[in-house]
Structures are given as C-alpha cells and as structure tokens.
Amino acid sequence: MWNHRSDLKVRLTLRVAAVSALCFAAISAYFLIDADRSVRARINAIAEVAAKTLELQQNKLQWVNNPRSGFPDLDNVATAVITPGLCLAFRASDGDIRQRFCGGAPNENSAPPQIFAAFYRSLFDPGREATRPVMSRGTTVGEAVVWVDPAVLTAEAWHEAGRLMTVLAIALPLLCALVYAALARALRPTRLIRSGLERIAAGDLTARLPPFDLAELSTIRDVFNHLAESLGTALAERSELTRRLIALQDEERRHLARELHDEFGQSLTAIRALAASARRTAGQDCPAMLAECDGIARIATDMMETLRGALFRLRPPDVQELGLAASLEGLVAGWNGRSRGRPRFEIAFSGMFENLPAAVSANLYRIVQEALTNAAKHAGATRVVLRLGMREAEAPSDDAAIELDIEDDGRLSDPAVKSGMGLLGMRERVAALGGRLSSEAGQNGGFALRVVIPVVRSRQHGVALEYAA
C-alpha cells in the first residue's frame, strides 16, 4: 500500500522519473514518425526517378522500328536504389506487373513482438505504395510503383525503439539517483529546522537556525528565529507579570492577615474577656446565666482557633528564617495533626536547600501547601507522599534543578484536583520560577504532580535560582 506520508525526496524523484519516462516516450514517438516520414519521402523520390527513367526509355523506343523492344528496363534504377525490403515495379495500364525487383526478405531472428507489429501497422500503414504515372505522348502507359515490405519497416522501427528503451533503462535509474542525491543535499537543512522546532517545543527558546544557501529556507530561518525571539520575549514578560501578580497576591494575604489579627483577633479577645467578666458577675447575682457565659467563651475560643488556622494559611512562617525543609516539615506535621491520621502525609528530602532565595522558598512552600490542600480536601486521598530533592548537573555545562514530586491515592477524576484554581495558581508560580509543572495519573491510581525548577551554581552562595526576586 502506498504511504501518503512518504519521504519528500522519494516523491519528487518518482515524479521526475515519471516526467522523464513521458519525455522518452514522446521522443520515441517523434523518432518513429520522423522515420516513417523519411521512408515515405524516399520511396516517393524513387518512384519519381523510376517514372522519369521509364518515360525516357519510352521516348527513345519511339525512334526505332520496334517501340516495345526492351521496355520496361528498371535494372539501372534498381541497382542504384534497391535495399532489403524495397520493391520496385512497373504496372501496365491494364494492371499487370511487367517488371519487379525486390531487395530480399527480412531477418526472422529480429522479428518484433506481435503486439508492437500490430500497433505499428495500425499507426503508420507501412505497406502503402508510392506510385508515379509513366507518360508517352500525353498518354499514360503505366505507372512506377515503389513500396517497402511491412515486415522490414516494422523490424527497423522495433530496432530503433529497442535502442531508445535501452537508453531509457540506463539513463532513468542514473537520473533518479542523481535527482535523489541532489534533493537529499538540498533538503539536508530541514533536519536542522526539525531539531530547532523540537527544541522550541521542549521549551528551549534559545534555539536559532543558521543561515542557509536556498532562498526559501533562508526565509523559513528568518521567520523561525523571529518567532523564537518573540516567544522568548513574550514568556519573559509573562513571567515578570506573573511574578508581580504573585507578589501582589502575597502582599494582599499579609495585609489581610494583619487586618484579621489586629481587628478580628482583638474583638474575639475582648469577647472572651467580657464573657469571663459576665461569668463572675453571674456567679454572684444570677447563677442561671453561667451556662450562657460559658457558651459565649467557648464559641469565642473556637473562633480564635479557626482564625489562627486561617492566619497560618494566609501568612506562613518565615521560610527564610526557618529554612524550606523545616517549614515543610511543620506544614506536613500540622496536616497530620488536623487530619488525625486520615489522610496520612509523608515527606522526604534529598539535597541541601539552605541557600535558596527567599522568594523561591516562599513559592515552593505555597506550591506544596496548595497541593496538600487539593489532595486532602478535594481528592479524598488517604495517603499523600511528598518528595523534594536537588538534582545535580550531569555535565559541567548543565544546570542543577529542584525536583518536587507529590503523589496521592485520591480520586483522579475530581475536576477540582485536575483543573481547579489551585492547580492554576501552582502553574503560575512555577512559570514565574522558570520551571515546568506536569500532572498525570499516579502509580496507585491517584494523582501525581511533578515540578522541576532549574538552578545554577554560584561560587559564593552554592546555589542560585534563575529568578529575579
């Protein structure tokens, strides 16, 4: 079966071969037509010469007493023009052949195929006669007749066609090989274009194409490089905008946390103090009010606990002061304490994270916080495993990377987990850090999240992230 996605070089080579074969067929047809025309012109000329010769003989014989003696005499003409298959004759007025010369039979060993012979005869009618009248004193005494044996003409045509087919059989493969080699050389830069596109698809916007000799490929190169540069600029601007939005979001959270702590927290503290004062007064004057006072104090206490949890989520601990690892351990311990064993959170570290910039540590903390919240509240997970590691560079020219893997055994089909605002926020933070975020089904049937953030080594500080805080 023909593959519609075949190689371009093969397609073009086959088309060139088809066009070349058609050209060879046209050339062969031209040669056959020209050969038939030449044969027609030759036998017409021979018939003309024979008729003139016979007329001269007839005129000479009129001077002697026996006008019919030695007529017709085509020996001299036949000796000069006779060839294999050629026949020369004189046909009298009554239709009888008075004299005829033929050049012998064709070679049976070189007889053409019957199909070619029938095709050739249907096109050219090779046995057609050429006649010229022989005149004597204004009266037609007969005619000179010339024809060629059809078998001879057909054999000659087959011989010429065979020579052309031999040339075609030799030249066509050679031409295809040369065309294929030329196309392969001309299309070699497409490998560079494909490699550049693959690098762009993988996120490497530093990919650029070198100059090409062909004008068409040079145009593609200019468009490709301009596109890569434009994408790099757009992504840089997007990352900067995302970073500013995240910074503004964190500032708003800190402001909200301060407002809640200063206003709402103080109000709850005042309510608890008033409830305690009212309880003392009720104990002396109205013991029946003690239960209501205790209820007010208990509600205020529960509200303060809820407020502390909200403040902890809005304003996490100072990650830069405690360190990323200690902050994440505290976050996991808090979730384990609040969940009372269900779900169970586990965390593992590999590598050193002491020298990360504050903005990087804070964003990683927020990413983990959001991922754990999704797994616990939306996916219904019973076990969540978090792994944070520093991947070392495999080569001196490569960069190290922070790898964060979070896997749970919750419900994969929950849309809040797969495409909710939490995952969108994590993508924005990862993009601001110049990293990559991917999600897929976990090995245990749940949801797996993977974050990779590139870092570069610094001589003085050990690790520095490619991020402008």
mmCIF file of N, CA and C in Angstrom, residues 323-399:
data_model
loop_
_atom_site.group_PDB
_atom_site.id
_atom_site.type_symbol
_atom_site.label_atom_id
_atom_site.label_comp_id
_atom_site.label_asym_id
_atom_site.label_seq_id
_atom_site.Cartn_x
_atom_site.Cartn_y
_atom_site.Cartn_z
ATOM 1 N N GLY A 323 14.025 28.003 57.216
ATOM 2 C CA GLY A 323 14.504 27.094 56.178
ATOM 3 C C GLY A 323 13.348 26.378 55.510
ATOM 4 N N LEU A 324 13.535 26.062 54.253
ATOM 5 C CA LEU A 324 12.453 25.432 53.494
ATOM 6 C C LEU A 324 12.109 24.059 54.046
ATOM 7 N N ALA A 325 13.121 23.259 54.354
ATOM 8 C CA ALA A 325 12.865 21.898 54.836
ATOM 9 C C ALA A 325 12.092 21.921 56.148
ATOM 10 N N ALA A 326 12.532 22.774 57.113
ATOM 11 C CA ALA A 326 11.843 22.836 58.408
ATOM 12 C C ALA A 326 10.422 23.358 58.246
ATOM 13 N N SER A 327 10.222 24.338 57.345
ATOM 14 C CA SER A 327 8.874 24.870 57.131
ATOM 15 C C SER A 327 7.949 23.815 56.545
ATOM 16 N N LEU A 328 8.457 23.050 55.588
ATOM 17 C CA LEU A 328 7.620 21.994 55.003
ATOM 18 C C LEU A 328 7.340 20.882 56.009
ATOM 19 N N GLU A 329 8.308 20.548 56.828
ATOM 20 C CA GLU A 329 8.053 19.537 57.865
ATOM 21 C C GLU A 329 6.979 20.014 58.836
ATOM 22 N N GLY A 330 7.032 21.304 59.182
ATOM 23 C CA GLY A 330 5.989 21.831 60.058
ATOM 24 C C GLY A 330 4.627 21.829 59.390
ATOM 25 N N LEU A 331 4.592 22.135 58.063
ATOM 26 C CA LEU A 331 3.331 22.109 57.336
ATOM 27 C C LEU A 331 2.739 20.708 57.308
ATOM 28 N N VAL A 332 3.578 19.710 57.020
ATOM 29 C CA VAL A 332 3.102 18.322 56.982
ATOM 30 C C VAL A 332 2.656 17.862 58.362
ATOM 31 N N ALA A 333 3.428 18.237 59.389
ATOM 32 C CA ALA A 333 3.038 17.854 60.759
ATOM 33 C C ALA A 333 1.699 18.478 61.137
ATOM 34 N N GLY A 334 1.471 19.729 60.714
ATOM 35 C CA GLY A 334 0.188 20.362 61.010
ATOM 36 C C GLY A 334 -0.971 19.654 60.332
ATOM 37 N N TRP A 335 -0.768 19.242 59.075
ATOM 38 C CA TRP A 335 -1.829 18.496 58.384
ATOM 39 C C TRP A 335 -2.084 17.151 59.059
ATOM 40 N N ASN A 336 -1.028 16.473 59.442
ATOM 41 C CA ASN A 336 -1.210 15.184 60.134
ATOM 42 C C ASN A 336 -1.934 15.373 61.456
ATOM 43 N N GLY A 337 -1.640 16.498 62.160
ATOM 44 C CA GLY A 337 -2.326 16.746 63.425
ATOM 45 C C GLY A 337 -3.797 17.053 63.232
ATOM 46 N N ARG A 338 -4.120 17.837 62.221
ATOM 47 C CA ARG A 338 -5.526 18.196 61.992
ATOM 48 C C ARG A 338 -6.328 17.046 61.408
ATOM 49 N N SER A 339 -5.674 16.189 60.608
ATOM 50 C CA SER A 339 -6.413 15.086 59.981
ATOM 51 C C SER A 339 -6.581 13.888 60.895
ATOM 52 N N ARG A 340 -5.808 13.875 62.020
ATOM 53 C CA ARG A 340 -5.913 12.775 62.999
ATOM 54 C C ARG A 340 -5.706 11.405 62.337
ATOM 55 N N GLY A 341 -4.690 11.366 61.516
ATOM 56 C CA GLY A 341 -4.302 10.094 60.909
ATOM 57 C C GLY A 341 -4.952 9.796 59.583
ATOM 58 N N ARG A 342 -5.902 10.621 59.130
ATOM 59 C CA ARG A 342 -6.547 10.362 57.833
ATOM 60 C C ARG A 342 -6.834 11.694 57.140
ATOM 61 N N PRO A 343 -6.188 12.010 56.047
ATOM 62 C CA PRO A 343 -5.147 11.201 55.381
ATOM 63 C C PRO A 343 -3.801 11.335 56.075
ATOM 64 N N ARG A 344 -2.901 10.472 55.704
ATOM 65 C CA ARG A 344 -1.565 10.440 56.275
ATOM 66 C C ARG A 344 -0.594 11.103 55.296
ATOM 67 N N PHE A 345 0.184 12.063 55.786
ATOM 68 C CA PHE A 345 1.121 12.817 54.958
ATOM 69 C C PHE A 345 2.545 12.386 55.274
ATOM 70 N N GLU A 346 3.326 12.170 54.226
ATOM 71 C CA GLU A 346 4.724 11.793 54.380
ATOM 72 C C GLU A 346 5.579 12.751 53.556
ATOM 73 N N ILE A 347 6.811 13.020 54.034
ATOM 74 C CA ILE A 347 7.713 13.924 53.340
ATOM 75 C C ILE A 347 9.132 13.382 53.403
ATOM 76 N N ALA A 348 9.875 13.561 52.317
ATOM 77 C CA ALA A 348 11.259 13.089 52.248
ATOM 78 C C ALA A 348 12.072 14.135 51.492
ATOM 79 N N PHE A 349 13.328 14.360 51.971
ATOM 80 C CA PHE A 349 14.221 15.350 51.358
ATOM 81 C C PHE A 349 15.494 14.667 50.887
ATOM 82 N N SER A 350 16.058 15.230 49.826
ATOM 83 C CA SER A 350 17.382 14.796 49.361
ATOM 84 C C SER A 350 18.090 16.010 48.786
ATOM 85 N N GLY A 351 19.181 16.385 49.402
ATOM 86 C CA GLY A 351 19.913 17.569 48.945
ATOM 87 C C GLY A 351 19.853 18.677 49.977
ATOM 88 N N MET A 352 20.511 19.777 49.673
ATOM 89 C CA MET A 352 20.608 20.925 50.568
ATOM 90 C C MET A 352 19.825 22.088 49.960
ATOM 91 N N PHE A 353 19.026 22.763 50.843
ATOM 92 C CA PHE A 353 18.175 23.856 50.388
ATOM 93 C C PHE A 353 18.368 25.129 51.213
ATOM 94 N N GLU A 354 19.526 25.242 51.879
ATOM 95 C CA GLU A 354 19.736 26.378 52.769
ATOM 96 C C GLU A 354 19.966 27.689 52.031
ATOM 97 N N ASN A 355 20.529 27.647 50.834
ATOM 98 C CA ASN A 355 20.936 28.867 50.142
ATOM 99 C C ASN A 355 19.948 29.325 49.080
ATOM 100 N N LEU A 356 18.735 28.830 49.112
ATOM 101 C CA LEU A 356 17.741 29.273 48.129
ATOM 102 C C LEU A 356 17.269 30.686 48.459
ATOM 103 N N PRO A 357 17.000 31.510 47.452
ATOM 104 C CA PRO A 357 16.449 32.850 47.705
ATOM 105 C C PRO A 357 15.112 32.771 48.433
ATOM 106 N N ALA A 358 14.778 33.841 49.149
ATOM 107 C CA ALA A 358 13.556 33.851 49.954
ATOM 108 C C ALA A 358 12.317 33.683 49.082
ATOM 109 N N ALA A 359 12.303 34.353 47.926
ATOM 110 C CA ALA A 359 11.140 34.260 47.052
ATOM 111 C C ALA A 359 10.946 32.833 46.534
ATOM 112 N N VAL A 360 12.055 32.158 46.264
ATOM 113 C CA VAL A 360 11.962 30.781 45.781
ATOM 114 C C VAL A 360 11.405 29.867 46.866
ATOM 115 N N SER A 361 11.946 29.977 48.056
ATOM 116 C CA SER A 361 11.469 29.146 49.163
ATOM 117 C C SER A 361 9.999 29.407 49.451
ATOM 118 N N ALA A 362 9.605 30.696 49.424
ATOM 119 C CA ALA A 362 8.212 31.023 49.701
ATOM 120 C C ALA A 362 7.285 30.442 48.632
ATOM 121 N N ASN A 363 7.684 30.514 47.353
ATOM 122 C CA ASN A 363 6.844 29.960 46.283
ATOM 123 C C ASN A 363 6.767 28.446 46.365
ATOM 124 N N LEU A 364 7.866 27.788 46.672
ATOM 125 C CA LEU A 364 7.826 26.334 46.843
ATOM 126 C C LEU A 364 6.919 25.956 48.004
ATOM 127 N N TYR A 365 6.991 26.714 49.074
ATOM 128 C CA TYR A 365 6.113 26.441 50.225
ATOM 129 C C TYR A 365 4.652 26.577 49.809
ATOM 130 N N ARG A 366 4.320 27.645 49.051
ATOM 131 C CA ARG A 366 2.945 27.835 48.613
ATOM 132 C C ARG A 366 2.486 26.729 47.675
ATOM 133 N N ILE A 367 3.374 26.289 46.808
ATOM 134 C CA ILE A 367 3.017 25.199 45.886
ATOM 135 C C ILE A 367 2.685 23.930 46.655
ATOM 136 N N VAL A 368 3.539 23.582 47.627
ATOM 137 C CA VAL A 368 3.277 22.391 48.431
ATOM 138 C C VAL A 368 2.001 22.563 49.239
ATOM 139 N N GLN A 369 1.791 23.742 49.793
ATOM 140 C CA GLN A 369 0.593 23.999 50.583
ATOM 141 C C GLN A 369 -0.669 23.794 49.755
ATOM 142 N N GLU A 370 -0.678 24.325 48.542
ATOM 143 C CA GLU A 370 -1.849 24.185 47.679
ATOM 144 C C GLU A 370 -2.043 22.731 47.248
ATOM 145 N N ALA A 371 -0.940 22.029 46.938
ATOM 146 C CA ALA A 371 -1.050 20.628 46.521
ATOM 147 C C ALA A 371 -1.600 19.757 47.644
ATOM 148 N N LEU A 372 -1.126 19.977 48.868
ATOM 149 C CA LEU A 372 -1.630 19.189 50.002
ATOM 150 C C LEU A 372 -3.098 19.507 50.274
ATOM 151 N N THR A 373 -3.480 20.762 50.118
ATOM 152 C CA THR A 373 -4.887 21.118 50.324
ATOM 153 C C THR A 373 -5.779 20.426 49.303
ATOM 154 N N ASN A 374 -5.366 20.422 48.026
ATOM 155 C CA ASN A 374 -6.147 19.735 46.990
ATOM 156 C C ASN A 374 -6.280 18.254 47.287
ATOM 157 N N ALA A 375 -5.148 17.628 47.665
ATOM 158 C CA ALA A 375 -5.175 16.189 47.915
ATOM 159 C C ALA A 375 -6.050 15.840 49.107
ATOM 160 N N ALA A 376 -6.013 16.662 50.160
ATOM 161 C CA ALA A 376 -6.750 16.333 51.383
ATOM 162 C C ALA A 376 -8.232 16.658 51.272
ATOM 163 N N LYS A 377 -8.562 17.822 50.691
ATOM 164 C CA LYS A 377 -9.945 18.283 50.724
ATOM 165 C C LYS A 377 -10.741 17.890 49.493
ATOM 166 N N HIS A 378 -10.092 17.848 48.311
ATOM 167 C CA HIS A 378 -10.839 17.627 47.071
ATOM 168 C C HIS A 378 -10.717 16.202 46.540
ATOM 169 N N ALA A 379 -9.535 15.607 46.634
ATOM 170 C CA ALA A 379 -9.330 14.275 46.062
ATOM 171 C C ALA A 379 -9.720 13.154 47.004
ATOM 172 N N GLY A 380 -9.911 13.452 48.266
ATOM 173 C CA GLY A 380 -10.258 12.391 49.223
ATOM 174 C C GLY A 380 -9.152 11.384 49.405
ATOM 175 N N ALA A 381 -7.897 11.831 49.393
ATOM 176 C CA ALA A 381 -6.766 10.906 49.492
ATOM 177 C C ALA A 381 -6.606 10.412 50.923
ATOM 178 N N THR A 382 -6.133 9.180 51.066
ATOM 179 C CA THR A 382 -5.815 8.600 52.373
ATOM 180 C C THR A 382 -4.320 8.549 52.621
ATOM 181 N N ARG A 383 -3.528 8.817 51.604
ATOM 182 C CA ARG A 383 -2.076 8.808 51.757
ATOM 183 C C ARG A 383 -1.480 9.764 50.719
ATOM 184 N N VAL A 384 -0.654 10.689 51.199
ATOM 185 C CA VAL A 384 -0.010 11.683 50.343
ATOM 186 C C VAL A 384 1.485 11.641 50.630
ATOM 187 N N VAL A 385 2.275 11.452 49.557
ATOM 188 C CA VAL A 385 3.729 11.364 49.684
ATOM 189 C C VAL A 385 4.351 12.548 48.964
ATOM 190 N N LEU A 386 5.223 13.266 49.670
ATOM 191 C CA LEU A 386 5.895 14.432 49.117
ATOM 192 C C LEU A 386 7.394 14.181 49.118
ATOM 193 N N ARG A 387 8.026 14.398 47.961
ATOM 194 C CA ARG A 387 9.484 14.233 47.842
ATOM 195 C C ARG A 387 10.072 15.508 47.251
ATOM 196 N N LEU A 388 11.067 16.064 47.914
ATOM 197 C CA LEU A 388 11.747 17.266 47.463
ATOM 198 C C LEU A 388 13.237 16.963 47.384
ATOM 199 N N GLY A 389 13.815 17.176 46.208
ATOM 200 C CA GLY A 389 15.233 16.838 46.020
ATOM 201 C C GLY A 389 15.926 17.843 45.140
ATOM 202 N N MET A 390 17.254 17.859 45.256
ATOM 203 C CA MET A 390 18.105 18.694 44.416
ATOM 204 C C MET A 390 18.838 17.780 43.453
ATOM 205 N N ARG A 391 18.524 17.891 42.174
ATOM 206 C CA ARG A 391 19.170 17.056 41.162
ATOM 207 C C ARG A 391 20.446 17.735 40.699
ATOM 208 N N GLU A 392 21.532 17.027 40.825
ATOM 209 C CA GLU A 392 22.821 17.581 40.418
ATOM 210 C C GLU A 392 22.953 17.575 38.900
ATOM 211 N N ALA A 393 23.773 18.497 38.390
ATOM 212 C CA ALA A 393 24.008 18.579 36.948
ATOM 213 C C ALA A 393 24.836 17.385 36.491
ATOM 214 N N GLU A 394 24.440 16.775 35.369
ATOM 215 C CA GLU A 394 25.169 15.618 34.847
ATOM 216 C C GLU A 394 26.458 16.022 34.154
ATOM 217 N N ALA A 395 26.539 17.239 33.643
ATOM 218 C CA ALA A 395 27.731 17.725 32.955
ATOM 219 C C ALA A 395 28.046 19.125 33.464
ATOM 220 N N PRO A 396 29.304 19.576 33.328
ATOM 221 C CA PRO A 396 29.650 20.919 33.808
ATOM 222 C C PRO A 396 28.829 22.018 33.154
ATOM 223 N N SER A 397 28.409 21.803 31.911
ATOM 224 C CA SER A 397 27.633 22.827 31.214
ATOM 225 C C SER A 397 26.152 22.798 31.566
ATOM 226 N N ASP A 398 25.701 21.735 32.235
ATOM 227 C CA ASP A 398 24.296 21.612 32.599
ATOM 228 C C ASP A 398 24.025 22.325 33.912
ATOM 229 N N ASP A 399 22.740 22.595 34.153
ATOM 230 C CA ASP A 399 22.313 23.223 35.399
ATOM 231 C C ASP A 399 21.671 22.179 36.304
#
